[in-house]
Short mmCIF file of C-alpha atoms and ligand atoms in Angstrom, two decimals:
data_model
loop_
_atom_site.label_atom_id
_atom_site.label_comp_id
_atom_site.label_asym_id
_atom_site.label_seq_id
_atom_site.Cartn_x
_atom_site.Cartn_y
_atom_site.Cartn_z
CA UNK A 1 -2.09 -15.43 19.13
CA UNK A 2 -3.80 -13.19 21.17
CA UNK A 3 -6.82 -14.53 23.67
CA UNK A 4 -8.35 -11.14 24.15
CA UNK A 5 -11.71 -10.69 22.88
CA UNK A 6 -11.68 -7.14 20.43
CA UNK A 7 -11.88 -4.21 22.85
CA UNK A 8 -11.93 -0.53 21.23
CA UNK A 9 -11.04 2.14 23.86
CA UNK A 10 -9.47 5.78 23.42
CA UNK A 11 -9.90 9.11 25.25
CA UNK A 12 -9.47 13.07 24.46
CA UNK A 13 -8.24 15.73 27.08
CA UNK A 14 -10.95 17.85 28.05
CA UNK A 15 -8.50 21.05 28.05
CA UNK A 16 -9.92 23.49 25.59
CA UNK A 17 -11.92 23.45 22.34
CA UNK A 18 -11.70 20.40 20.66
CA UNK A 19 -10.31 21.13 16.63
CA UNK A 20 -10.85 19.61 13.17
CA UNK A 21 -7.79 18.04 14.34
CA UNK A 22 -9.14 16.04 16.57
CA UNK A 23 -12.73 15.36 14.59
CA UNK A 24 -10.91 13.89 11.37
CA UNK A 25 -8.05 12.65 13.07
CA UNK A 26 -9.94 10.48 15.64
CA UNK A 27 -13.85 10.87 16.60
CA UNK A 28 -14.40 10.19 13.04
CA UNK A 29 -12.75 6.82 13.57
CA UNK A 30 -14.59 6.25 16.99
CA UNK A 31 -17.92 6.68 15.32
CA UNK A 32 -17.37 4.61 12.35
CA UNK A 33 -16.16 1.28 14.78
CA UNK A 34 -19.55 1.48 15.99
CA UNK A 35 -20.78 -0.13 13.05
CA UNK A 36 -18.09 -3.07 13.27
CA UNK A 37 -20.52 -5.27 15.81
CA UNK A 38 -17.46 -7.61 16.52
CA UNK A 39 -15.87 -4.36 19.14
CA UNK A 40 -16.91 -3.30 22.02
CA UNK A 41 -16.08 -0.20 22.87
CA UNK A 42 -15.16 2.50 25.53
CA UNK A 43 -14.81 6.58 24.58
CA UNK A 44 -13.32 8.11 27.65
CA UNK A 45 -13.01 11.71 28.57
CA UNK A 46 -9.97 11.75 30.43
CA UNK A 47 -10.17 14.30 33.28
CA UNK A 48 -7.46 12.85 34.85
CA UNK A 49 -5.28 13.46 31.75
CA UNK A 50 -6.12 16.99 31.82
CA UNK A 51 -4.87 18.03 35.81
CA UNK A 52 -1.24 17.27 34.54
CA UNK A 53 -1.27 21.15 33.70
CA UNK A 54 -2.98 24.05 35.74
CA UNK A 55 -7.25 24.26 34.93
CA UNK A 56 -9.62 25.91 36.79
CA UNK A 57 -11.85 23.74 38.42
CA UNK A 58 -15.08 25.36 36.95
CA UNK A 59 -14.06 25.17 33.04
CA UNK A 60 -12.34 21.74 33.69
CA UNK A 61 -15.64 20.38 34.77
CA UNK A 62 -17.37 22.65 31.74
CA UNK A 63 -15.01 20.99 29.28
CA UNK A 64 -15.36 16.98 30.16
CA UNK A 65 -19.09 17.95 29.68
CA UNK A 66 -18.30 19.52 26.39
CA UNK A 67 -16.21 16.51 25.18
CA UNK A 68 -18.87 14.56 26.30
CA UNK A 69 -21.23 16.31 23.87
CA UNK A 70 -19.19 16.87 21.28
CA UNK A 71 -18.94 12.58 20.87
CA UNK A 72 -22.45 12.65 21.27
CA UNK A 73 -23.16 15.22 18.58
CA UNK A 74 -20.65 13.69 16.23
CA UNK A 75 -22.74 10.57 16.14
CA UNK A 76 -21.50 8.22 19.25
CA UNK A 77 -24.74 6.77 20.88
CA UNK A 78 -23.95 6.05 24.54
CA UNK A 79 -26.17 2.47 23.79
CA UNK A 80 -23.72 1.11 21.87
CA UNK A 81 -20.68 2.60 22.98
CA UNK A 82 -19.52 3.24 26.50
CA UNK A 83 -18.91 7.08 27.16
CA UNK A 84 -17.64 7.94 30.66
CA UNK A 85 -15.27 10.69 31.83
CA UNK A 86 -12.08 9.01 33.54
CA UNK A 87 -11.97 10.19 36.90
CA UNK A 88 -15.08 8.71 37.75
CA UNK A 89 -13.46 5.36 37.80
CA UNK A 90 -10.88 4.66 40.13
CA UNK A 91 -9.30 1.62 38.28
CA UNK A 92 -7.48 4.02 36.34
CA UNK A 93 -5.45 5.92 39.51
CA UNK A 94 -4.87 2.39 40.80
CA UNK A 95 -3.31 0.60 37.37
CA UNK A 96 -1.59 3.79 36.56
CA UNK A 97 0.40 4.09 39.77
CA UNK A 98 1.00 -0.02 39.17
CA UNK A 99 2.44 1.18 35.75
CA UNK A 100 4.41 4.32 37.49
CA UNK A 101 6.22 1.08 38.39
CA UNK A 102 6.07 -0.86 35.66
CA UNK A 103 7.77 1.82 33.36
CA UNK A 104 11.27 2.63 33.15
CA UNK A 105 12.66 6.26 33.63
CA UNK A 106 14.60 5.58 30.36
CA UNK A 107 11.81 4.79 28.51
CA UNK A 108 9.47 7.94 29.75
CA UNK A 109 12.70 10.35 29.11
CA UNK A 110 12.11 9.12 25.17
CA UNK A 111 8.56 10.77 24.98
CA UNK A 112 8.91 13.49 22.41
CA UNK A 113 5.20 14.79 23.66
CA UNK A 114 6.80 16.20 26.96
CA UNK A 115 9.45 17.77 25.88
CA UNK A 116 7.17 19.74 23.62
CA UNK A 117 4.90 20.10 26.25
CA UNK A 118 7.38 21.23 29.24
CA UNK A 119 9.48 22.97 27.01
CA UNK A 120 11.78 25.38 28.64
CA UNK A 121 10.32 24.51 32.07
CA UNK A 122 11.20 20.78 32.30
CA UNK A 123 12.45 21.75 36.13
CA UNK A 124 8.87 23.36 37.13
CA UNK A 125 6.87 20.42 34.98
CA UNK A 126 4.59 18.34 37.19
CA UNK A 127 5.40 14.87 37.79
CA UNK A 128 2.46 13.86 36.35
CA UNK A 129 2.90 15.28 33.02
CA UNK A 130 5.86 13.26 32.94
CA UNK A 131 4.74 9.75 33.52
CA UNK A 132 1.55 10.75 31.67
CA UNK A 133 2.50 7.86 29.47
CA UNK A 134 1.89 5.14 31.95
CA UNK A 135 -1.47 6.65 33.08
CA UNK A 136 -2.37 6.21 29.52
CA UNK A 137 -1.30 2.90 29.56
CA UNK A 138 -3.70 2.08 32.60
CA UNK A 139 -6.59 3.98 30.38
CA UNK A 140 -6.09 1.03 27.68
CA UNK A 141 -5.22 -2.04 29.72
CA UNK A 142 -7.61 -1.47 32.86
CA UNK A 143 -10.12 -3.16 30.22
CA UNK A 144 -7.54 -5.26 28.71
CA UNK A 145 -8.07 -3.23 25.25
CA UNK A 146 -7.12 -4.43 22.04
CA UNK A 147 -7.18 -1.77 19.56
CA UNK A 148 -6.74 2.16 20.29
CA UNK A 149 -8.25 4.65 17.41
CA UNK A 150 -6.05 7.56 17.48
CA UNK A 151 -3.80 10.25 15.30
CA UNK A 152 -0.19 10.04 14.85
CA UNK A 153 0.68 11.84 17.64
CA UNK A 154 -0.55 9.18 19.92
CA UNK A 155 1.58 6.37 18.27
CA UNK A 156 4.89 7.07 20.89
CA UNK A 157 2.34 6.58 23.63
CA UNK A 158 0.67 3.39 21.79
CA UNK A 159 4.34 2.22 21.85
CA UNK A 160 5.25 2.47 25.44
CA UNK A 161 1.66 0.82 26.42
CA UNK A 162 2.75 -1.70 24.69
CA UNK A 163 6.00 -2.04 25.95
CA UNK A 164 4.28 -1.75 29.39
CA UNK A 165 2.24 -4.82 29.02
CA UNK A 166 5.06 -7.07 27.84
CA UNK A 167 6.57 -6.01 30.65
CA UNK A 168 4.25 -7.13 32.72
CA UNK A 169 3.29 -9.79 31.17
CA UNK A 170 6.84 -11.35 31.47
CA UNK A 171 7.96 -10.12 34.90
CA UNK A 172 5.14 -11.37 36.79
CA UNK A 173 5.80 -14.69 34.06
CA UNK A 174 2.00 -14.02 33.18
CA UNK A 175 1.99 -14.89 29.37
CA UNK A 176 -0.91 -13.08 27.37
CA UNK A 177 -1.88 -11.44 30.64
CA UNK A 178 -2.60 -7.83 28.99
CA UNK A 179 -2.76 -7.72 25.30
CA UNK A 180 -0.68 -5.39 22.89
CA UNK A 181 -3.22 -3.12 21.99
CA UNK A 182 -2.70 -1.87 18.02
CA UNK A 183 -3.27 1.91 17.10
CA UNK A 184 -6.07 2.46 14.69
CA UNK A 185 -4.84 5.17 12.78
CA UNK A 186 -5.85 6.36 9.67
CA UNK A 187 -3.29 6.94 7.33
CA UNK A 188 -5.03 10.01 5.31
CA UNK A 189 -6.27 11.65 8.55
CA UNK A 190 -3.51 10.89 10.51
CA UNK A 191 -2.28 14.50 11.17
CA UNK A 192 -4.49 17.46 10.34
CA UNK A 193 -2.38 20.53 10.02
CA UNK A 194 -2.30 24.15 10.98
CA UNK A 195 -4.31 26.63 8.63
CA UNK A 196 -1.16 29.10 9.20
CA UNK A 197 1.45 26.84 9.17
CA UNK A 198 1.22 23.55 7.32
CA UNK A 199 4.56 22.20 9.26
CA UNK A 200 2.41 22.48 12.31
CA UNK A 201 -0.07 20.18 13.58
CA UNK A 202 -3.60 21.94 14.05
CA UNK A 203 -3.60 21.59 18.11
CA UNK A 204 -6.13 23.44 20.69
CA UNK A 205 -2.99 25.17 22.59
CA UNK A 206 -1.94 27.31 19.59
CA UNK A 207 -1.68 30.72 20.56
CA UNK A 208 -3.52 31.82 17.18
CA UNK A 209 -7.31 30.70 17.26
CA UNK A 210 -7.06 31.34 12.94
CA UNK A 211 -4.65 28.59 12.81
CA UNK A 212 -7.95 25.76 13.59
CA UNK A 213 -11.51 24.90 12.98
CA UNK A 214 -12.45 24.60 16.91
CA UNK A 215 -16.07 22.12 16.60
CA UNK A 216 -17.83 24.53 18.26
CA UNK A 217 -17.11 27.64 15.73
CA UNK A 218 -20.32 29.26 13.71
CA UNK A 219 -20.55 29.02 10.05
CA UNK A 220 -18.91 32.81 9.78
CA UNK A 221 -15.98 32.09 11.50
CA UNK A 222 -15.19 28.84 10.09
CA UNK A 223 -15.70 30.55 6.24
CA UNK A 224 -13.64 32.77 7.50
CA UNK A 225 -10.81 30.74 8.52
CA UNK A 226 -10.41 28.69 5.88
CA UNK A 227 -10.93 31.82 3.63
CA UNK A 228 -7.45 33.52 5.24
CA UNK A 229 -6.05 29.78 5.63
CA UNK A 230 -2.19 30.24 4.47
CA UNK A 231 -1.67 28.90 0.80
CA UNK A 232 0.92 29.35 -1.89
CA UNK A 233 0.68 31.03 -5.23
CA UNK A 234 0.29 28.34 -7.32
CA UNK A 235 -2.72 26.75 -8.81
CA UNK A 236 -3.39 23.34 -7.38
CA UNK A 237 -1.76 20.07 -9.22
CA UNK A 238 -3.80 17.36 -11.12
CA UNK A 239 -1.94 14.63 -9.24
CA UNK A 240 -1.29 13.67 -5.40
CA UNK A 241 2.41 13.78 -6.09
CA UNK A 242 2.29 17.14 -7.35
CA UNK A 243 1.46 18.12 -3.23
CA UNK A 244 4.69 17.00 -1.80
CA UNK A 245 6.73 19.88 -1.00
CA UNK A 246 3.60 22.72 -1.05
CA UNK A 247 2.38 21.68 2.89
CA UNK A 248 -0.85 23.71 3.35
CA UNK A 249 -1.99 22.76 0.08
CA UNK A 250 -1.73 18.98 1.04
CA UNK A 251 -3.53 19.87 3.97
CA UNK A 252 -6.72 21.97 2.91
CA UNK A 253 -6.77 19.15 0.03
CA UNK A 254 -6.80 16.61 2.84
CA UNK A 255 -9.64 18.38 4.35
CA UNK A 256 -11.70 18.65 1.69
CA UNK A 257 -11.06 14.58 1.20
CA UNK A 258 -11.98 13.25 5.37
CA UNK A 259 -15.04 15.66 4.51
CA UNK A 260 -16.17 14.67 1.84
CA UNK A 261 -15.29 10.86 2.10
CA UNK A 262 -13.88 10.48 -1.23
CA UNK A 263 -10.36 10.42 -2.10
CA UNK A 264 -7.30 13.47 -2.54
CA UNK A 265 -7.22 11.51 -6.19
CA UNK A 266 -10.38 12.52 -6.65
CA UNK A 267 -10.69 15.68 -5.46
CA UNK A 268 -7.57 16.80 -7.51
CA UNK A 269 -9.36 15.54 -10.92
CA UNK A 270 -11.85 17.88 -9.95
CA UNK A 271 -9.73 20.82 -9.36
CA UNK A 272 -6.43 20.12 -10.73
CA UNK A 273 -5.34 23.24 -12.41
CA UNK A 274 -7.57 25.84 -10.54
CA UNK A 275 -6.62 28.10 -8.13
CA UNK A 276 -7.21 28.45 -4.70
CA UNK A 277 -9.50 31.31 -5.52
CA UNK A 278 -11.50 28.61 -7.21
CA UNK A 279 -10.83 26.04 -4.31
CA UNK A 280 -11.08 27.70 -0.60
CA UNK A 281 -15.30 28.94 -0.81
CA UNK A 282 -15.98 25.03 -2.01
CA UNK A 283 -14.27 24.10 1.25
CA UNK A 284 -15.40 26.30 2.97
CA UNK A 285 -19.04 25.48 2.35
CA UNK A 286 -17.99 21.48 2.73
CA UNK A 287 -16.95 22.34 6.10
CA UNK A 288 -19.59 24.42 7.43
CA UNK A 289 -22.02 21.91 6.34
CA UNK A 290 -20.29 18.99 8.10
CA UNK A 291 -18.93 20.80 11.32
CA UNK A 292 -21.37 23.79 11.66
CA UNK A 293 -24.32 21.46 12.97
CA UNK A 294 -21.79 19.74 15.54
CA UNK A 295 -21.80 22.51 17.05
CA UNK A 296 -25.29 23.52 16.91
CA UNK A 297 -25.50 19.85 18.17
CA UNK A 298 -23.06 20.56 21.31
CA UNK A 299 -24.48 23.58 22.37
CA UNK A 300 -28.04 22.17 22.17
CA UNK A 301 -26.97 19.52 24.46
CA UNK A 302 -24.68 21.91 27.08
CA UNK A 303 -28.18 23.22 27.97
CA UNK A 304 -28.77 20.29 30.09
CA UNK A 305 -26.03 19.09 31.60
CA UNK A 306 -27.80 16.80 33.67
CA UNK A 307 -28.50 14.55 30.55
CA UNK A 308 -24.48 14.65 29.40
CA UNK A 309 -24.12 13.60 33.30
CA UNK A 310 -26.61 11.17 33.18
CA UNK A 311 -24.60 9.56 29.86
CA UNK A 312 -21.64 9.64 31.67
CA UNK A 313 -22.53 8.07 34.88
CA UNK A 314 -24.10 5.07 33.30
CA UNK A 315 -21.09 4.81 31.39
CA UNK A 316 -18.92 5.03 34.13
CA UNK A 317 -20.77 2.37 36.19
CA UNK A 318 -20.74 0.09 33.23
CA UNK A 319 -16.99 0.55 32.34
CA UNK A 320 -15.92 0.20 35.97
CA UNK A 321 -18.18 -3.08 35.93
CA UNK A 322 -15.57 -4.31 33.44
CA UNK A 323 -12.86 -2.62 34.91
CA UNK A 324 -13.12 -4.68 38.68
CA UNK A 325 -12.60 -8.28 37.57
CA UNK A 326 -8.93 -7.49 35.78
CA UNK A 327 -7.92 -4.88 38.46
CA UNK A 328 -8.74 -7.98 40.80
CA UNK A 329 -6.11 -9.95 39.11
CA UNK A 330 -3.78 -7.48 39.07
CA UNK A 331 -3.75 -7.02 42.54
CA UNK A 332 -3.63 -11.03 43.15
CA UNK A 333 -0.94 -11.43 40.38
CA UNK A 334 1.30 -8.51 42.27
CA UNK A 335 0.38 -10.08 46.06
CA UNK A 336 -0.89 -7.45 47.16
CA UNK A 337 -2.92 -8.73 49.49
CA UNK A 338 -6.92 -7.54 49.00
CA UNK A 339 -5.66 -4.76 47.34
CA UNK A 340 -8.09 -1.83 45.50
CA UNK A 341 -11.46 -0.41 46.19
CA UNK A 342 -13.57 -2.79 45.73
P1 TYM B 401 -5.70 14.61 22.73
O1 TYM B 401 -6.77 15.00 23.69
O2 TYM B 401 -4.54 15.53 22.54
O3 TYM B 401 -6.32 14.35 21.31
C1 TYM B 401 -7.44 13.48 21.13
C2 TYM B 401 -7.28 12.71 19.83
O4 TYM B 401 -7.22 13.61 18.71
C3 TYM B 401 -6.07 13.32 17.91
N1 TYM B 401 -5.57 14.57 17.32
C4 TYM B 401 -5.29 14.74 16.02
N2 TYM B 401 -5.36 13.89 14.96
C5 TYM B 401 -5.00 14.38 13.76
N3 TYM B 401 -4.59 15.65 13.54
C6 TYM B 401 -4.48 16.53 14.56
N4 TYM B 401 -4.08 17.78 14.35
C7 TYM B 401 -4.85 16.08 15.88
N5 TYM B 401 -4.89 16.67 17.10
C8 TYM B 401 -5.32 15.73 17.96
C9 TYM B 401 -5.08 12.71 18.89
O5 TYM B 401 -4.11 11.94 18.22
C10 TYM B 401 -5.98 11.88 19.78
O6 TYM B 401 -6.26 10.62 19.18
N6 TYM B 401 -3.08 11.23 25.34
C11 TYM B 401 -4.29 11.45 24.56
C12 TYM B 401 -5.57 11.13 25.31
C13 TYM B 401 -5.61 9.77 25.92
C14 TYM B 401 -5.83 8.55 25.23
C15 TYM B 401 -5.82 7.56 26.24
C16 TYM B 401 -6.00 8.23 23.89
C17 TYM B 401 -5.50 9.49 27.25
N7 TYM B 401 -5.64 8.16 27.44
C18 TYM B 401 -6.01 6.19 25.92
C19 TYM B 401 -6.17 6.87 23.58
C20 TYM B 401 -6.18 5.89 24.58
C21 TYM B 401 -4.35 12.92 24.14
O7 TYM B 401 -3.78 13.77 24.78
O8 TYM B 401 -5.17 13.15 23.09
#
């Protein structure tokens, strides 16, 4: 039985346009737990996260402003939940180089994410992007969360925080010290693919800007996209099981679902049978109208970035507020002796 009073907390790399991908596969999520009074909760933009690979300063700082709208614009309101870029609280450099020693090697060598992400060039990888994992960990536990909205990607990571605290927990014979935070992930959401390649997830670092819906696209371009999305020849089923096997149409049907908030069920009654002729201009239209004014939203609010920094100093100030008393028992619980920065 857990003592931990509910906690919501997740992040998203400021490193590039943020996708469809991430909209339906997570902010979606963040901005519906708003209405479940019983969380409180923390939306980070995690700067911190994004140095792992090479930025340039200027469109690094650009970008953690951008996120910053973009949760804004998608409906967070930084009343009721806390929105604060990471680096601007120092609790999570100090628990994540506690976790650096927390984690095993064996356990980091596991993570499928870097060896997609170093590829080839494991040898010339910074050490960072390595134990990534545990600085993740620190993002979660540094306010003792209890449940983590994300997409399926994320669950490997979810894991090893996990495995962190326990660790913890039992080594320093702490019982119930950190929770195990649960993923929030939403099974029909879960993993928004590529409009070129349905065996691919839809991700900001694909070479090919036609294979995703970035949020901040114009109406044109996103008709566009979905209008040269990759399908197959045949007209689309009358049942969910007829999907299995025929990838991008699962997908664009899966799309059409999140945006319209009813179900792939559904959605098939209505155009079982039909091809995608019939199909891709009604999604197309569902998805300018939902994503098109996000991005209106965004760039409305990128005129004055002195209001996202506002938002995100507050936030920062009130997250590190709940940050210092648990850091403070960290410390104590590891002996090290007035240890942290404040
Ligand atoms: P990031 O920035 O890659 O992605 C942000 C969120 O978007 C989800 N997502 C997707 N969901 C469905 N379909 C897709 N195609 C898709 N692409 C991205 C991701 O699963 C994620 O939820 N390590 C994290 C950031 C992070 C974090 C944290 C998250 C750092 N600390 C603490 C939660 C809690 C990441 O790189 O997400």
């Amino acid at each position: 039985m857990t003592t931990h009073s509910p906690r919501v907390f997740s992040g998203m790399q400021p490193t590039g346009n943020l996708t469809l991908g991430n909209y339906l596969g997570a902010l979606v999520n963040f901005v519906a737990l708003q209405e479940r009074e019983e969380f409180e909760r923390l939306y980070c933009v995690v700067d911190l996260h994004a140095i792992t690979t090479a930025q340039e300063p200027a469109a690094l700082a650009r970008a953690t402003r951008e996120v910053a709208a973009a949760y804004i614009a998608s409906g967070l309101d930084p009343k009721r939940s806390i929105i604060f870029n990471q680096s601007r609280v120092s609790a999570h450099a100090e628990l994540g180089w506690i976790f650096t020693c927390v984690a095993r090697m064996g356990w980091l060598n596991r993570m499928t994410q870097f060896k997609e992400k170093a590829g080839k060039h494991k040898e010339n990888a910074s050490v960072g992007l390595f134990s990534y994992p545990t600085l993740m960990a620190a993002d979660i536990l540094a306010y003792r969360a209890t449940h983590v909205p994300v997409g399926e990607d994320q669950k490997q990571h979810l894991e090893l925080t996990r495995d962190i605290a326990a660790k913890f927990n039992n080594d320093f014979n702490v019982p119930d010290f950190f929770p195990l935070p649960e993923p929030l992930i939403q099974p029909d959401t879960a993993r928004i693919m590529s409009l070129r390649d349905g065996k691919n997830k839809m991700s900001k670092s694909d070479p090919s800007d036609m294979s995703r819906i970035n949020l901040t696209d114009d109406a044109d371009l996103i008709a566009q996209k979905i209008r040269k999305a990759k399908t197959d020849p045949e007209p689309l089923p009358s049942e969910p099981d007829g999907l299995a096997e025929r990838p991008e149409a699962q997908n664009l049907i899966g799309i059409f679902a999140a945006l319209s908030g009813v179900s792939v069920t559904e959605v098939l009654a209505e155009y079982g049978g039909q091809g995608f002729g019939a199909f891709k201009p009604a999604l197309a239209d569902l998805t300018v109208a939902k994503i098109a004014p996000i991005g209106d939203e965004m760039r409305r609010l990128m005129e004055t970035p002195d209001e996202i920094d506002a938002v995100l100093a507050d936030g920062a100030e009130r997250a590190a507020a709940l940050a210092r008393p648990i850091l403070r028992e960290i410390y104590d619980t590891l002996g090290l002796i007035g240890g942290g920065s404040a």
